[in-house]
Coordinates of C-alpha atoms and ligand atoms in Angstrom, one line a residue:
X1 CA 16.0 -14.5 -4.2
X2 CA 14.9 -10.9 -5.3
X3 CA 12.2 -9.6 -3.3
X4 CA 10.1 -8.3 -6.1
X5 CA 9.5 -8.6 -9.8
X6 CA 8.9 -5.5 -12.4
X7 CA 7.1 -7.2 -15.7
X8 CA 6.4 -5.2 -18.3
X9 CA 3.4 -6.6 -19.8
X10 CA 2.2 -6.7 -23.6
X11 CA -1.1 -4.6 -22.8
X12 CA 1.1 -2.0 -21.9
X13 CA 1.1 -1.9 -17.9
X14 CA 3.7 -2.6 -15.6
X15 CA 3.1 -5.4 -12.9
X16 CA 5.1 -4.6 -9.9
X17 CA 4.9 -8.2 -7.5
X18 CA 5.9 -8.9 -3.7
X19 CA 8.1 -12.1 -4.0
X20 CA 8.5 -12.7 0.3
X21 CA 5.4 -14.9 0.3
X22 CA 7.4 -16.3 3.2
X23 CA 6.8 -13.3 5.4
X24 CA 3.7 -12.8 3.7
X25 CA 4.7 -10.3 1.6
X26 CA 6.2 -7.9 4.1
X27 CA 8.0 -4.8 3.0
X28 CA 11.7 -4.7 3.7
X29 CA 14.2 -2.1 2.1
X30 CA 14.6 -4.5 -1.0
X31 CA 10.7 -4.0 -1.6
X32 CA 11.0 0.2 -1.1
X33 CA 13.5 0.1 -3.4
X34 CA 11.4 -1.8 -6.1
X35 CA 8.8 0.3 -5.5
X36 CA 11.4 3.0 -6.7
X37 CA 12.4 1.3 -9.4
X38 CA 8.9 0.6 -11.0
X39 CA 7.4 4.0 -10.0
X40 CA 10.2 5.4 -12.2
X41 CA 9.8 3.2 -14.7
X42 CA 5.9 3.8 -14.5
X43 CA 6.8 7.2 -15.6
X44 CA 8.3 6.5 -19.1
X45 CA 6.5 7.1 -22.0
X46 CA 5.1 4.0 -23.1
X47 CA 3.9 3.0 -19.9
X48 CA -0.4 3.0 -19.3
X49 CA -0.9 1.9 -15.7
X50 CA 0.8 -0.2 -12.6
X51 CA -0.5 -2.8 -11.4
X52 CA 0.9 -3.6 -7.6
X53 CA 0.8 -7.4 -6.2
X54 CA 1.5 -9.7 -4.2
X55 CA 3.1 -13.3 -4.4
X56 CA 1.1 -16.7 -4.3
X57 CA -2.5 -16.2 -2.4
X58 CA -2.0 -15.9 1.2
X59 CA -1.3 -12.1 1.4
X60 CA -1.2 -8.9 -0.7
X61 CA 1.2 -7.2 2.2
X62 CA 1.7 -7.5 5.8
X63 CA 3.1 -4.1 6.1
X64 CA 6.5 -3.2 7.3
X65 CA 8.9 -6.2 7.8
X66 CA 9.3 -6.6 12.1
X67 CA 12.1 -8.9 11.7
X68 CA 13.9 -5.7 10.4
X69 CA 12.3 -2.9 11.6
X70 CA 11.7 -3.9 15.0
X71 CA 15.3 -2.9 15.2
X72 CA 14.5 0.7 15.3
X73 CA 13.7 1.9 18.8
X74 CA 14.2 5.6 18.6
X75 CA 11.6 8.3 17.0
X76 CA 14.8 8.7 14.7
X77 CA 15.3 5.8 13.3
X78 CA 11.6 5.2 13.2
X79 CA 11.1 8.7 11.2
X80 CA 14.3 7.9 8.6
X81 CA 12.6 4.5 7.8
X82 CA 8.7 6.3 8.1
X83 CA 9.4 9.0 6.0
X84 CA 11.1 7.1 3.3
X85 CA 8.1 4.6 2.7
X86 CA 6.3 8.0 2.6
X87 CA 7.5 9.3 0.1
X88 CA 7.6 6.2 -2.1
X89 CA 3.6 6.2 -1.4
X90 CA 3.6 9.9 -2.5
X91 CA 4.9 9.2 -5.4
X92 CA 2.9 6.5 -6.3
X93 CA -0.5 8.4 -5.3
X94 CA 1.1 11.3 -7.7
X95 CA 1.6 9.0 -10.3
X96 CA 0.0 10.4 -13.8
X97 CA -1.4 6.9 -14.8
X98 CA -4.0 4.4 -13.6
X99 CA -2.6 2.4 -10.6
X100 CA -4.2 -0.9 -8.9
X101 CA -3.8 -2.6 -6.2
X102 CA -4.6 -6.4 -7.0
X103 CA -5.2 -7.8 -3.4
X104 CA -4.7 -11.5 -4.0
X105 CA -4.7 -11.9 -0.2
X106 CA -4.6 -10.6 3.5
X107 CA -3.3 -7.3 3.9
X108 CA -2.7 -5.2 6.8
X109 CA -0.8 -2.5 8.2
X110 CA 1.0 -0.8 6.0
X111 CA 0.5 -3.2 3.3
X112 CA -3.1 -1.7 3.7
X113 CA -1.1 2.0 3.2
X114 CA 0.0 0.7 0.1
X115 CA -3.2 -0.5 -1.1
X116 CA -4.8 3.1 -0.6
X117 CA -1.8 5.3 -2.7
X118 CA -2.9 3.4 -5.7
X119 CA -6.4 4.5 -7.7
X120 CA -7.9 1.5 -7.5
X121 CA -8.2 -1.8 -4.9
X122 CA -10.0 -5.2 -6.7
X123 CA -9.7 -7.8 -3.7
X124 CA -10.2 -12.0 -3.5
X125 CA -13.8 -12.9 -2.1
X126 CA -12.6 -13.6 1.4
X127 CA -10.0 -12.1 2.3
X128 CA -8.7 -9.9 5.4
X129 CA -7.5 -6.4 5.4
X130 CA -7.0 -3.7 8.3
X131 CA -5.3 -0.8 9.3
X132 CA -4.3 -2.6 12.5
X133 CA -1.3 0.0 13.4
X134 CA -4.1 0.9 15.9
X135 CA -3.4 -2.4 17.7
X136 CA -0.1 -1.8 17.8
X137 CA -0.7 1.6 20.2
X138 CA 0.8 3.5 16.6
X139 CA -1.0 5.2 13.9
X140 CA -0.2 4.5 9.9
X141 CA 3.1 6.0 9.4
X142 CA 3.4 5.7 5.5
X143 CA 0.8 8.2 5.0
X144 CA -1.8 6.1 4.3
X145 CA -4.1 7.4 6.7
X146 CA -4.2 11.0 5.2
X147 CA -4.3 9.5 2.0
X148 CA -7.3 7.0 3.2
X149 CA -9.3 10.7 4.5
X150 CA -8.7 11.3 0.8
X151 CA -10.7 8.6 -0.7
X152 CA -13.0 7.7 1.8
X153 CA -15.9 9.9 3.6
X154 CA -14.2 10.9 7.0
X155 CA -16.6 9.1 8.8
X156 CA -15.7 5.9 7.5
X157 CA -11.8 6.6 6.9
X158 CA -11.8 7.5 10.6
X159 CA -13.7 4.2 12.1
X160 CA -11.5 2.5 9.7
X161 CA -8.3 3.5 11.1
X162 CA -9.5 4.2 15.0
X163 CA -11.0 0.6 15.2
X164 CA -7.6 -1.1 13.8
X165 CA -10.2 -4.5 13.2
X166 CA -9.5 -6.5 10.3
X167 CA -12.7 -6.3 8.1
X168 CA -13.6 -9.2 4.9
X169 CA -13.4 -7.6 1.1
X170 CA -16.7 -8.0 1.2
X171 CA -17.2 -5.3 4.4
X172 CA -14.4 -2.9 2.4
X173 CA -16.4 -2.8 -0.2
X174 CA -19.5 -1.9 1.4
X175 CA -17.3 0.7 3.1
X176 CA -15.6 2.0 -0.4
X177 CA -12.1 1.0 0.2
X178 CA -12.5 -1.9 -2.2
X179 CA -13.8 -1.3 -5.9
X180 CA -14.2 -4.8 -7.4
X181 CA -14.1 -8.0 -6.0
X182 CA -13.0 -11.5 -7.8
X183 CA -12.3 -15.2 -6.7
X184 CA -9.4 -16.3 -9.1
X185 CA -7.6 -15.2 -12.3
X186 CA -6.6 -12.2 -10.7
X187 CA -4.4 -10.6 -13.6
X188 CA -7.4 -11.8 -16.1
X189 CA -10.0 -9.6 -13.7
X190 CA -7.5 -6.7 -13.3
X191 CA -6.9 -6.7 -17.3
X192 CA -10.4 -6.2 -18.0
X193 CA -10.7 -3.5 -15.2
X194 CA -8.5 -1.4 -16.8
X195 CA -9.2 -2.6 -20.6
X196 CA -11.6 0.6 -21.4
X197 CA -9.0 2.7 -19.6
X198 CA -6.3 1.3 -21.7
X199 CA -8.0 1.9 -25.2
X200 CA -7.8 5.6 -24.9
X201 CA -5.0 8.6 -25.3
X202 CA -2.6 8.3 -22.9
X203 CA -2.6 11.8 -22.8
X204 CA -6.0 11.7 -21.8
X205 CA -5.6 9.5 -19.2
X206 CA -2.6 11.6 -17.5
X207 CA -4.7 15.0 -18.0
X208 CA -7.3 13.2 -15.6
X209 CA -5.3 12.2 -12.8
X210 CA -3.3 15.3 -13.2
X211 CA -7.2 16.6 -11.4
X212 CA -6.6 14.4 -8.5
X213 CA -2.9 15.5 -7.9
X214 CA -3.9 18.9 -7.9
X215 CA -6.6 18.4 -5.5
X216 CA -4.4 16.9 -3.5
X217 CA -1.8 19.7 -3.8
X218 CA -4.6 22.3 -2.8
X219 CA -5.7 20.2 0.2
X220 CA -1.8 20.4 1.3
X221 CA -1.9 16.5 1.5
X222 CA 2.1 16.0 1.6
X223 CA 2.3 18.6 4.9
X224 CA -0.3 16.5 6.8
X225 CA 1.3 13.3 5.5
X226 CA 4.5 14.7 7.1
X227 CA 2.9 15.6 9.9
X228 CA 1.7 11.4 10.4
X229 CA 4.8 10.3 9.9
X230 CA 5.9 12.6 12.9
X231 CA 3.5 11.8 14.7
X232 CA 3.7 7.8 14.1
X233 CA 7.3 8.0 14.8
X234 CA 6.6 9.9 18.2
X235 CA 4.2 7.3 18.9
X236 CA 7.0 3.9 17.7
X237 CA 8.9 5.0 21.1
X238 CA 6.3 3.9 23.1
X239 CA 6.6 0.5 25.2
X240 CA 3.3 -0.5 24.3
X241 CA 4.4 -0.5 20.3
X242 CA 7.9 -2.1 21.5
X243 CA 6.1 -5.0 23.7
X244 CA 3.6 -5.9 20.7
X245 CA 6.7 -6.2 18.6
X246 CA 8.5 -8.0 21.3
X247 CA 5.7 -10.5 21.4
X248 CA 4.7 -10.8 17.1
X249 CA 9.0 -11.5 17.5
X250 CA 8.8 -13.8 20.2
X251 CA 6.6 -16.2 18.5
X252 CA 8.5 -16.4 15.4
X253 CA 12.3 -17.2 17.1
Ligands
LIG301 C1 3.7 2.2 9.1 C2 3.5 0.8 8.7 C3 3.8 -0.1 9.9 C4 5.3 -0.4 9.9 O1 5.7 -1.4 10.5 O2 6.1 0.4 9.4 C5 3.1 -1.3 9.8 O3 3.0 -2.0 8.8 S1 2.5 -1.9 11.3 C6 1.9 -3.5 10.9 C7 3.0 -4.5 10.8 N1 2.5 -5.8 10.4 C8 1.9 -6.6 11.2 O4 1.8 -6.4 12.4 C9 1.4 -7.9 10.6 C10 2.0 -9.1 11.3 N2 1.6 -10.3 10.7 C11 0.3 -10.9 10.9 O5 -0.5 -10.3 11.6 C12 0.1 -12.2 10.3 O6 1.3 -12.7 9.8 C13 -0.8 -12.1 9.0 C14 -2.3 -11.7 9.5 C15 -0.3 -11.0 8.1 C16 -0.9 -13.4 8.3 O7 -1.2 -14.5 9.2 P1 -0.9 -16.0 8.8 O8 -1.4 -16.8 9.9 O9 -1.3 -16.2 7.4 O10 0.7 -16.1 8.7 P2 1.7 -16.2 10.0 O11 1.4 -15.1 11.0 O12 1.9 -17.6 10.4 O13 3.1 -15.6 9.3 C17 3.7 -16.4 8.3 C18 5.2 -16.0 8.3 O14 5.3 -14.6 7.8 C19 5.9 -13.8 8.8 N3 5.4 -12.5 8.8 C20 4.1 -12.2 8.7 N4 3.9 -10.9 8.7 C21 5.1 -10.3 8.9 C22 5.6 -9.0 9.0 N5 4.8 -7.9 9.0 N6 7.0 -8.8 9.2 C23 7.8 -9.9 9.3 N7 7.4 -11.2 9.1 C24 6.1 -11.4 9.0 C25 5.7 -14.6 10.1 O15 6.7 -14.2 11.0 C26 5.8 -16.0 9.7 O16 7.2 -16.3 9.5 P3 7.9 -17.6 10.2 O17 9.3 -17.5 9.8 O18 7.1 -18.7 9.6 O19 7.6 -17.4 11.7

């Protein structure tokens, strides 16, 4: 069973979809690498926007899969794993089209640094989503918290991420992390989201975001996004990270 799906669909977007509903959507190495695989694809020619799911309606993304990565112990292994996912997310954010994240359910952790590399979030009514690394005595480590400092005032990106609560849709929105909010026919909401988008030039469209990437060059964003990752992976040695992983584990053997 693959865990993802890359659909090209006939208004001319991609729709990338999490398929591990059973780990709610967690993000393995299968999932990075279809994250590759559609990002590239995103960049051919006939290609208007990416649209990034997840599987049935419990969660959008759990963020990265425990089960596998609790594995990594060292600030090594944790940095090889870190810094890949990074750049994946770098390269979506950098993407020259419209990218959504369609947030059919809870997402958390990294998921939640997934959510953020794309340009826009539309979220269920109801659902949960946090940057709980926090919890988890680590910071993001995918670069989504740079990125978040990005898109949000700093302020509010800050609470966001220090907190590590889980907040509804509804809150995120207040807050600016979400941009639209829906109760069902998610691809249906999403379609008409983009539709104006979708009507014009690509070229137009790419000149646009080709603003945001070069804000983002100016403000150096990939250094401090390297410099998390670091920092996260300094931080993944700790015991306190190792015993809340120990425990998430324990539950679940
Ligand atoms: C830099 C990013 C960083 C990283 O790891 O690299 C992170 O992403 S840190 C954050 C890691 N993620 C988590 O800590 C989330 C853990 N999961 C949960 O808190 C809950 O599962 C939740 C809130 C997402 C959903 O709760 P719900 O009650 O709906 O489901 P269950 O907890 O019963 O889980 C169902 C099923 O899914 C498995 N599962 C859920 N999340 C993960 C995960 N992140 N990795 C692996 N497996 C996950 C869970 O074990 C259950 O499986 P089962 O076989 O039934 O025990």
């Amino acid at each position: 069973m693959s865990a993802y799906t890359i659909e090209k669909r006939e208004k001319g977007y991609l729709l990338f979809t999490i398929t591990r509903s059973e780990k709610r959507n967690a993000i393995n190495y299968e999932v990075m690498k279809g994250l590759e695989e559609a990002i590239n694809r995103a960049s051919e020619s006939d290609i208007r926007a990416l649209i990034i799911t997840g599987e049935e309606d419990h969660a959008f993304c759990s963020g990265g899969d425990l089960s596998v990565f609790h594995l990594l112990h060292t600030k090594e292994e944790a940095y090889s794993m870190l810094s890949k996912m990074a750049a994946i997310l770098y390269s979506l954010l950098t993407l020259p089209i419209p990218t959504v994240a369609l947030i059919n359910g809870t997402v958390v952790g990294g998921g939640c640094e997934l959510a953020v590399s794309c340009d826009f979030r539309l979220a269920r009514k109801g659902i949960k989503a946090g940057f709980v690394q926090g919890k988890q005595a680590i910071t993001t480590g995918w670069g989504g918290g740079s990125i978040l400092t990005e898109k949000l005032p700093t302020a509010i990106a800050m609470k966001l991420l220090m907190e590590a609560e889980l907040h509804t849709a509804e809150e995120l929105k207040e807050a600016g992390f979400i941009d639209g909010l829906f109760e069902k026919e998610a691809i249906q909401v999403c379609e008409a989201y983009l539709e104006k988008m979708l009507e014009k030039d690509l070229s137009v469209l790419q000149s646009y975001k080709r603003l945001w990437i070069r804000k983002w060059e100016e403000n150096k964003l990939r250094e401090r996004i390297e410099e998390e990752v670091k920092n996260c992976a300094l931080l993944w040695e700790s015991d306190a990270h190792h015993d809340y992983v120990k425990t998430f584990m324990k539950k679940r053997l």
